[in-house]
């Protein structure tokens, strides 16, 4: 990608942009929340809509000149409705966190109670971590995954819901490899007569393609990010029914945000159009097949997976038993050295700390976008294991780095 206009004004930023594009091409993006948006999405995000103020909603804007902004936002909304089957969609949240903020603002008062999965068990900051606004404004209690099985402890969730009497139960996670049983979460919410927010940030694409069951029609609110498995560029989205539509819209604007980032709304519209093409279902199924192939290879090489496998786009490795001397951070940096970019992650029952946790998380959404099939993902699993098994061996690193180079060259991201 050339950045001629940027280069003419600002060579330093142009160099960094080019270097970033090369970094993406020459490494394996296995951070499970990342993907590669298409050139069509990138073009929409870099369009003249970045100049337009469009406070309000289509047909009811505060400023003049919004006819094309309206058209783009209406397209994004109607495509989202088609993808996920929701009655009402708000495509304006700047991010997944702001989508969640919109839901909380719509229905909670400060001091109300949120019941969500513990962050170290796979939850998200915006589900009530003390450092996040949600943890500061609301009274938060957590449920957990069963440390033996790695699956959500639905029974424990139900008991906690009875005891804590939350106003909202949050499902949907950042580091959970298994299918989420939204019906069982709903039962726990019903016990407390609480709302249910299903935050499908990671699995928006899998849900749209029918590869993961949908919470739409079960949960009161469904939030998502638009840049992860759905591949529609950075941003957030909220889905709900007609009953809560006005409250959600008012909570996002003027409640939580000013004008929408209309260039990103355009990216969402384009990415959603791509996801409505029949190929997208095959893409989403391949993401999961690839994650299984990756996980099988890791297990065959002696690594342990939380829940012993995956139903989604990600695997979570717990290094404690197989590699007691190796932290997630050690593995992350050794792997970054050979061009495999993934992240250290806490594991259920974490015995170290969030800054120096015992696991690594790896996803296949971005690799699948650049054409990786199961065979190549199996090989990537073996390469990861070689490095984790021998993090200080320079020969191993050299060989793996060469193989990563070969895989990257064989799978161009952009033509
Ligand atoms: C990624 C993620 C989000 C959104 O994060 P942003 O960076 O704010 O877009 C929200 N919830 C969960 C569970 C996530 O994994």
Coordinates of C-alpha atoms and ligand atoms in Angstrom, one line a residue:
X1 CA 0.0 0.0 0.0
X2 CA 1.4 3.4 -0.9
X3 CA 0.6 6.5 1.1
X4 CA 1.6 9.1 -1.5
X5 CA -0.6 11.9 -0.1
X6 CA 0.5 11.3 3.5
X7 CA 4.2 11.0 2.3
X8 CA 4.1 14.4 0.7
X9 CA 3.0 16.0 4.0
X10 CA 4.4 13.8 6.6
X11 CA 7.1 11.3 5.7
X12 CA 7.4 10.1 9.3
X13 CA 3.8 8.9 9.5
X14 CA 4.0 7.6 5.9
X15 CA 7.0 5.4 6.9
X16 CA 5.2 4.1 9.9
X17 CA 2.0 3.3 7.9
X18 CA 4.0 1.5 5.2
X19 CA 6.0 -0.4 7.9
X20 CA 2.7 -1.4 9.6
X21 CA 1.3 -2.7 6.3
X22 CA 4.6 -4.7 5.8
X23 CA 4.4 -6.0 9.4
X24 CA 0.9 -7.3 8.8
X25 CA 2.0 -9.0 5.5
X26 CA 5.1 -10.5 7.0
X27 CA 3.8 -11.8 10.3
X28 CA 0.9 -14.1 11.3
X29 CA -1.8 -12.0 13.0
X30 CA -3.2 -14.5 15.6
X31 CA -4.5 -12.0 18.2
X32 CA -8.0 -13.4 18.4
X33 CA -9.7 -10.0 18.2
X34 CA -7.9 -8.9 15.0
X35 CA -8.7 -9.5 11.3
X36 CA -7.8 -7.9 8.0
X37 CA -10.5 -5.7 6.6
X38 CA -10.9 -5.7 2.8
X39 CA -9.5 -2.8 0.6
X40 CA -13.2 -1.8 0.0
X41 CA -13.7 -1.4 3.8
X42 CA -10.4 0.5 4.1
X43 CA -11.4 2.8 1.3
X44 CA -14.8 3.6 2.8
X45 CA -13.1 4.3 6.2
X46 CA -10.7 6.7 4.4
X47 CA -13.5 8.5 2.6
X48 CA -14.8 12.1 2.7
X49 CA -17.4 11.1 5.2
X50 CA -14.8 11.7 7.9
X51 CA -15.6 15.4 7.3
X52 CA -19.3 15.2 7.9
X53 CA -21.1 15.9 11.2
X54 CA -24.2 13.8 11.4
X55 CA -25.4 14.1 15.0
X56 CA -28.8 12.4 15.3
X57 CA -30.1 9.5 13.2
X58 CA -31.1 9.1 9.5
X59 CA -33.9 11.6 8.7
X60 CA -33.5 13.4 12.0
X61 CA -30.1 15.1 12.0
X62 CA -29.1 18.3 13.8
X63 CA -27.1 19.6 10.8
X64 CA -27.8 20.1 7.1
X65 CA -26.2 18.2 4.3
X66 CA -26.7 14.7 5.7
X67 CA -28.5 13.1 2.7
X68 CA -25.5 10.9 1.9
X69 CA -24.7 10.2 5.5
X70 CA -28.3 9.1 5.8
X71 CA -28.1 6.8 2.9
X72 CA -24.9 5.1 4.2
X73 CA -26.2 4.7 7.7
X74 CA -29.6 3.3 6.5
X75 CA -27.6 0.8 4.3
X76 CA -25.5 -0.3 7.3
X77 CA -28.6 -0.7 9.4
X78 CA -30.6 -2.7 6.9
X79 CA -27.6 -5.0 6.2
X80 CA -27.0 -5.6 9.9
X81 CA -30.7 -6.5 10.3
X82 CA -30.4 -9.0 7.5
X83 CA -27.2 -10.4 9.0
X84 CA -28.3 -10.9 12.6
X85 CA -32.1 -10.7 12.3
X86 CA -32.6 -8.0 15.0
X87 CA -35.6 -5.7 15.0
X88 CA -33.6 -2.6 15.8
X89 CA -29.9 -1.8 15.2
X90 CA -27.8 1.1 16.1
X91 CA -24.5 1.3 14.1
X92 CA -23.1 4.4 15.7
X93 CA -21.1 3.1 18.7
X94 CA -17.5 4.1 18.2
X95 CA -16.3 0.8 19.7
X96 CA -17.6 -2.4 21.5
X97 CA -17.0 -0.7 24.8
X98 CA -19.2 2.2 23.8
X99 CA -21.9 -0.2 22.6
X100 CA -21.9 -1.7 26.1
X101 CA -22.0 1.8 27.6
X102 CA -25.0 2.5 25.5
X103 CA -26.8 -0.5 26.9
X104 CA -25.9 0.3 30.5
X105 CA -27.0 4.0 30.1
X106 CA -30.3 3.0 28.5
X107 CA -31.4 0.8 31.4
X108 CA -29.3 1.1 34.5
X109 CA -28.9 3.8 37.1
X110 CA -25.5 4.4 38.8
X111 CA -25.2 1.8 41.7
X112 CA -27.3 -0.8 39.9
X113 CA -26.0 -4.4 39.7
X114 CA -24.1 -6.1 36.9
X115 CA -23.4 -9.8 37.0
X116 CA -20.7 -10.7 34.5
X117 CA -17.9 -13.2 33.9
X118 CA -14.6 -12.6 35.8
X119 CA -12.0 -10.9 33.6
X120 CA -9.4 -13.5 34.3
X121 CA -11.9 -16.1 33.2
X122 CA -12.4 -14.5 29.8
X123 CA -14.6 -11.5 30.5
X124 CA -14.0 -7.9 29.3
X125 CA -13.1 -4.6 31.0
X126 CA -16.4 -3.1 30.0
X127 CA -18.2 -5.8 31.9
X128 CA -17.4 -4.1 35.1
X129 CA -13.6 -4.1 35.8
X130 CA -12.8 -1.6 38.6
X131 CA -10.5 0.3 36.2
X132 CA -13.3 0.8 33.7
X133 CA -16.3 3.2 33.9
X134 CA -18.6 0.2 34.3
X135 CA -16.8 -0.9 37.5
X136 CA -16.8 2.7 38.9
X137 CA -20.5 3.4 38.2
X138 CA -22.1 0.1 38.9
X139 CA -22.1 -2.6 41.6
X140 CA -20.4 -5.6 40.0
X141 CA -20.4 -9.3 40.8
X142 CA -18.8 -12.1 38.8
X143 CA -19.5 -15.6 37.7
X144 CA -16.8 -17.9 36.6
X145 CA -15.9 -20.8 34.3
X146 CA -15.4 -24.2 35.9
X147 CA -11.6 -24.4 36.3
X148 CA -11.8 -28.2 35.8
X149 CA -13.7 -28.2 32.5
X150 CA -13.1 -24.6 31.2
X151 CA -16.8 -24.3 30.4
X152 CA -19.0 -21.5 31.9
X153 CA -20.3 -22.7 35.3
X154 CA -24.0 -22.2 34.4
X155 CA -25.2 -23.7 37.7
X156 CA -22.9 -21.4 39.7
X157 CA -24.1 -18.4 37.6
X158 CA -27.7 -19.3 38.5
X159 CA -26.9 -19.5 42.2
X160 CA -25.0 -16.2 42.1
X161 CA -27.9 -14.6 40.2
X162 CA -30.3 -15.7 43.0
X163 CA -28.0 -14.4 45.7
X164 CA -26.8 -11.1 44.1
X165 CA -30.1 -10.2 42.4
X166 CA -28.5 -8.3 39.5
X167 CA -30.2 -5.8 37.3
X168 CA -28.4 -7.1 34.2
X169 CA -26.5 -10.3 33.4
X170 CA -23.8 -10.0 30.8
X171 CA -22.8 -12.9 28.6
X172 CA -20.3 -13.0 25.7
X173 CA -16.5 -13.1 26.3
X174 CA -13.0 -12.2 25.1
X175 CA -11.2 -15.5 25.7
X176 CA -13.7 -18.2 25.7
X177 CA -13.2 -21.0 23.1
X178 CA -16.6 -22.8 23.5
X179 CA -20.2 -22.2 22.4
X180 CA -22.0 -19.9 24.7
X181 CA -25.4 -21.3 25.8
X182 CA -27.4 -18.1 25.7
X183 CA -30.6 -19.9 26.7
X184 CA -29.0 -20.9 30.0
X185 CA -27.7 -17.4 30.6
X186 CA -31.2 -16.2 30.0
X187 CA -32.6 -18.6 32.6
X188 CA -30.2 -17.2 35.1
X189 CA -31.2 -13.6 34.2
X190 CA -34.9 -14.7 34.6
X191 CA -34.3 -16.0 38.1
X192 CA -33.3 -12.4 39.1
X193 CA -35.8 -10.7 36.7
X194 CA -32.7 -9.1 35.2
X195 CA -32.0 -7.9 31.7
X196 CA -29.6 -10.0 29.6
X197 CA -26.9 -8.3 27.5
X198 CA -25.1 -10.7 25.1
X199 CA -21.8 -9.1 24.1
X200 CA -20.8 -11.1 20.9
X201 CA -17.9 -8.8 20.2
X202 CA -15.6 -11.7 19.2
X203 CA -18.1 -13.9 17.5
X204 CA -20.2 -11.4 15.5
X205 CA -19.1 -13.1 12.2
X206 CA -19.6 -16.6 13.5
X207 CA -23.2 -15.7 14.6
X208 CA -24.0 -13.9 11.4
X209 CA -22.9 -17.0 9.4
X210 CA -24.8 -19.4 11.7
X211 CA -21.6 -21.1 12.8
X212 CA -22.4 -20.1 16.4
X213 CA -25.9 -20.0 17.9
X214 CA -27.4 -16.5 18.0
X215 CA -28.5 -14.6 21.1
X216 CA -30.8 -12.4 19.0
X217 CA -34.4 -13.1 20.2
X218 CA -33.1 -14.5 23.5
X219 CA -31.2 -11.6 25.1
X220 CA -32.7 -8.2 25.5
X221 CA -29.6 -6.6 24.1
X222 CA -26.9 -7.8 21.8
X223 CA -23.7 -5.8 21.3
X224 CA -20.8 -6.5 19.1
X225 CA -17.6 -5.1 17.6
X226 CA -17.4 -4.7 13.8
X227 CA -13.7 -5.3 13.3
X228 CA -13.3 -8.9 14.7
X229 CA -14.8 -11.9 13.0
X230 CA -17.2 -9.8 11.0
X231 CA -14.3 -7.9 9.3
X232 CA -16.1 -4.6 8.7
X233 CA -13.6 -2.2 10.2
X234 CA -13.2 -0.7 13.7
X235 CA -16.4 0.0 15.6
X236 CA -19.3 -1.2 17.6
X237 CA -23.0 -2.1 17.1
X238 CA -26.1 -2.6 19.3
X239 CA -29.1 -4.8 18.5
X240 CA -32.3 -4.9 20.4
X241 CA -36.1 -5.1 19.9
X242 CA -38.5 -2.3 19.1
X243 CA -39.4 -1.9 22.7
X244 CA -35.9 -0.8 23.7
X245 CA -35.1 1.0 20.4
X246 CA -35.6 4.6 21.5
X247 CA -33.8 4.1 24.8
X248 CA -30.8 2.6 23.1
X249 CA -30.6 5.3 20.4
X250 CA -30.9 8.1 23.0
X251 CA -28.2 6.4 25.2
X252 CA -25.7 6.4 22.3
X253 CA -26.6 9.9 21.1
X254 CA -26.8 12.2 23.0
X255 CA -26.1 9.9 26.0
X256 CA -22.6 8.5 25.4
X257 CA -21.3 10.1 22.1
X258 CA -21.5 13.2 19.9
X259 CA -21.6 12.8 16.2
X260 CA -21.1 9.3 14.7
X261 CA -17.8 8.5 12.9
X262 CA -19.6 8.4 9.6
X263 CA -16.5 7.1 7.7
X264 CA -16.5 4.1 10.0
X265 CA -20.3 3.7 9.6
X266 CA -19.5 3.5 5.8
X267 CA -16.9 0.8 6.6
X268 CA -19.5 -1.1 8.5
X269 CA -22.0 -0.9 5.6
X270 CA -19.4 -2.2 3.1
X271 CA -18.2 -4.9 5.4
X272 CA -21.7 -6.0 6.1
X273 CA -22.4 -6.2 2.4
X274 CA -19.4 -8.5 2.0
X275 CA -20.7 -10.6 4.9
X276 CA -24.0 -11.0 3.1
X277 CA -22.3 -12.7 0.2
X278 CA -22.6 -16.5 0.2
X279 CA -18.8 -16.9 0.5
X280 CA -18.9 -15.4 4.0
X281 CA -20.5 -18.6 5.5
X282 CA -17.7 -20.7 4.1
X283 CA -15.2 -18.2 5.5
X284 CA -16.8 -18.4 9.0
X285 CA -16.9 -22.2 8.9
X286 CA -13.3 -22.3 7.8
X287 CA -12.3 -20.1 10.8
X288 CA -13.6 -22.7 13.2
X289 CA -12.1 -25.7 11.2
X290 CA -8.8 -23.8 11.3
X291 CA -9.0 -23.1 15.0
X292 CA -9.6 -26.9 15.6
X293 CA -6.7 -27.8 13.4
X294 CA -4.5 -25.3 15.2
X295 CA -5.7 -26.7 18.6
X296 CA -5.2 -30.3 17.6
X297 CA -1.6 -29.6 16.5
X298 CA -0.9 -27.8 19.8
X299 CA -2.3 -30.7 21.8
X300 CA -0.4 -33.2 19.7
X301 CA 2.8 -31.3 20.6
X302 CA 2.1 -31.5 24.3
X303 CA 0.3 -28.1 25.1
X304 CA -2.9 -28.1 27.1
X305 CA -6.0 -26.2 25.8
X306 CA -8.5 -24.8 28.2
X307 CA -11.7 -26.9 27.7
X308 CA -9.6 -29.3 25.7
X309 CA -10.5 -27.8 22.4
X310 CA -12.6 -25.1 20.7
X311 CA -15.9 -24.5 18.9
X312 CA -14.9 -21.0 17.8
X313 CA -12.2 -18.9 16.3
X314 CA -9.8 -19.2 19.2
X315 CA -7.8 -21.5 21.4
X316 CA -6.6 -20.7 24.9
X317 CA -3.5 -22.6 26.1
X318 CA -2.8 -23.1 29.7
X319 CA 1.0 -23.5 30.0
X320 CA 1.1 -24.2 33.8
X321 CA 1.3 -28.0 33.7
X322 CA 3.2 -28.6 30.4
X323 CA 5.6 -25.6 30.8
X324 CA 5.7 -24.6 34.5
X325 CA 8.8 -22.4 33.9
X326 CA 7.3 -20.5 30.8
X327 CA 4.9 -17.7 31.4
X328 CA 2.4 -16.5 28.8
X329 CA 4.6 -13.4 28.4
X330 CA 7.7 -15.5 27.7
X331 CA 5.8 -17.4 25.0
X332 CA 4.3 -14.2 23.5
X333 CA 7.7 -12.5 23.1
X334 CA 9.5 -15.6 21.8
X335 CA 6.7 -16.0 19.2
X336 CA 6.8 -12.4 18.3
X337 CA 10.5 -12.8 17.5
X338 CA 9.6 -15.4 14.8
X339 CA 6.7 -13.5 13.4
X340 CA 3.8 -15.1 15.2
X341 CA 1.8 -12.4 16.9
X342 CA -0.5 -13.6 19.6
X343 CA -1.2 -12.5 23.1
X344 CA -0.5 -13.7 26.6
X345 CA -3.7 -14.3 28.5
X346 CA -5.0 -15.2 31.9
X347 CA -6.4 -18.7 32.3
X348 CA -9.3 -19.8 34.5
X349 CA -7.9 -20.3 38.0
X350 CA -5.0 -18.0 37.2
X351 CA -2.1 -18.4 39.7
X352 CA 0.1 -15.6 38.3
X353 CA -1.2 -12.1 37.4
X354 CA -2.9 -10.4 34.5
X355 CA 0.4 -8.7 33.6
X356 CA 2.3 -11.9 33.7
X357 CA -0.3 -14.6 33.1
X358 CA 0.0 -18.4 32.5
X359 CA -1.6 -18.7 29.1
X360 CA -1.6 -17.7 25.5
X361 CA -4.6 -17.0 23.3
X362 CA -4.5 -17.6 19.5
X363 CA -7.2 -16.9 16.9
X364 CA -7.6 -17.9 13.3
X365 CA -9.9 -15.2 11.9
X366 CA -7.1 -13.1 10.3
X367 CA -5.2 -16.1 8.9
X368 CA -8.4 -17.5 7.4
X369 CA -9.0 -14.1 5.7
X370 CA -5.6 -14.4 4.0
X371 CA -6.4 -17.9 2.7
X372 CA -5.1 -20.3 5.3
X373 CA -6.6 -23.7 5.3
X374 CA -6.6 -26.4 8.0
X375 CA -3.3 -27.9 6.8
X376 CA -1.5 -24.6 7.1
X377 CA -3.1 -23.9 10.5
X378 CA -1.9 -27.3 11.7
X379 CA 1.6 -26.4 10.6
X380 CA 1.3 -23.0 12.5
X381 CA 0.3 -25.0 15.6
X382 CA 3.4 -27.1 15.3
X383 CA 5.6 -24.0 14.8
X384 CA 4.1 -22.4 17.9
X385 CA 4.8 -25.5 19.9
X386 CA 8.4 -25.8 18.7
X387 CA 9.1 -22.2 19.9
X388 CA 7.2 -22.7 23.2
X389 CA 8.9 -26.0 23.9
X390 CA 12.4 -24.4 23.3
X391 CA 12.0 -20.7 23.8
X392 CA 15.7 -20.0 24.1
X393 CA 17.0 -22.1 21.2
X394 CA 18.2 -19.8 18.4
X395 CA 18.3 -22.6 15.8
X396 CA 14.7 -23.5 16.4
X397 CA 13.7 -19.8 16.2
X398 CA 15.6 -19.4 13.0
X399 CA 14.0 -22.4 11.4
X400 CA 10.5 -21.3 12.5
X401 CA 11.0 -17.8 11.3
X402 CA 11.9 -19.1 7.9
X403 CA 8.8 -21.2 7.8
X404 CA 6.7 -18.2 8.9
X405 CA 8.2 -16.1 6.1
X406 CA 7.3 -18.8 3.6
X407 CA 3.7 -19.0 4.9
X408 CA 3.3 -15.2 4.8
X409 CA 4.6 -14.9 1.3
X410 CA 2.3 -17.7 0.1
X411 CA -0.8 -15.8 1.6
X412 CA -0.8 -12.2 0.5
X413 CA -3.3 -10.0 2.4
X414 CA -3.8 -7.4 -0.2
X415 CA -3.1 -7.8 -4.0
Ligands
LIG1 C1 -13.2 -6.8 22.0 C2 -14.3 -6.8 22.9 C3 -15.1 -5.6 23.1 C4 -14.9 -4.4 22.3 O1 -13.7 -3.7 22.6 P1 -13.4 -2.3 21.9 O2 -11.9 -2.3 21.9 O3 -14.0 -1.3 22.9 O4 -14.0 -2.2 20.6 C5 -16.2 -5.7 23.9 N1 -16.5 -6.9 24.6 C6 -15.8 -8.0 24.4 C7 -16.2 -9.2 25.1 C8 -14.7 -8.0 23.6 O5 -13.9 -9.0 23.5

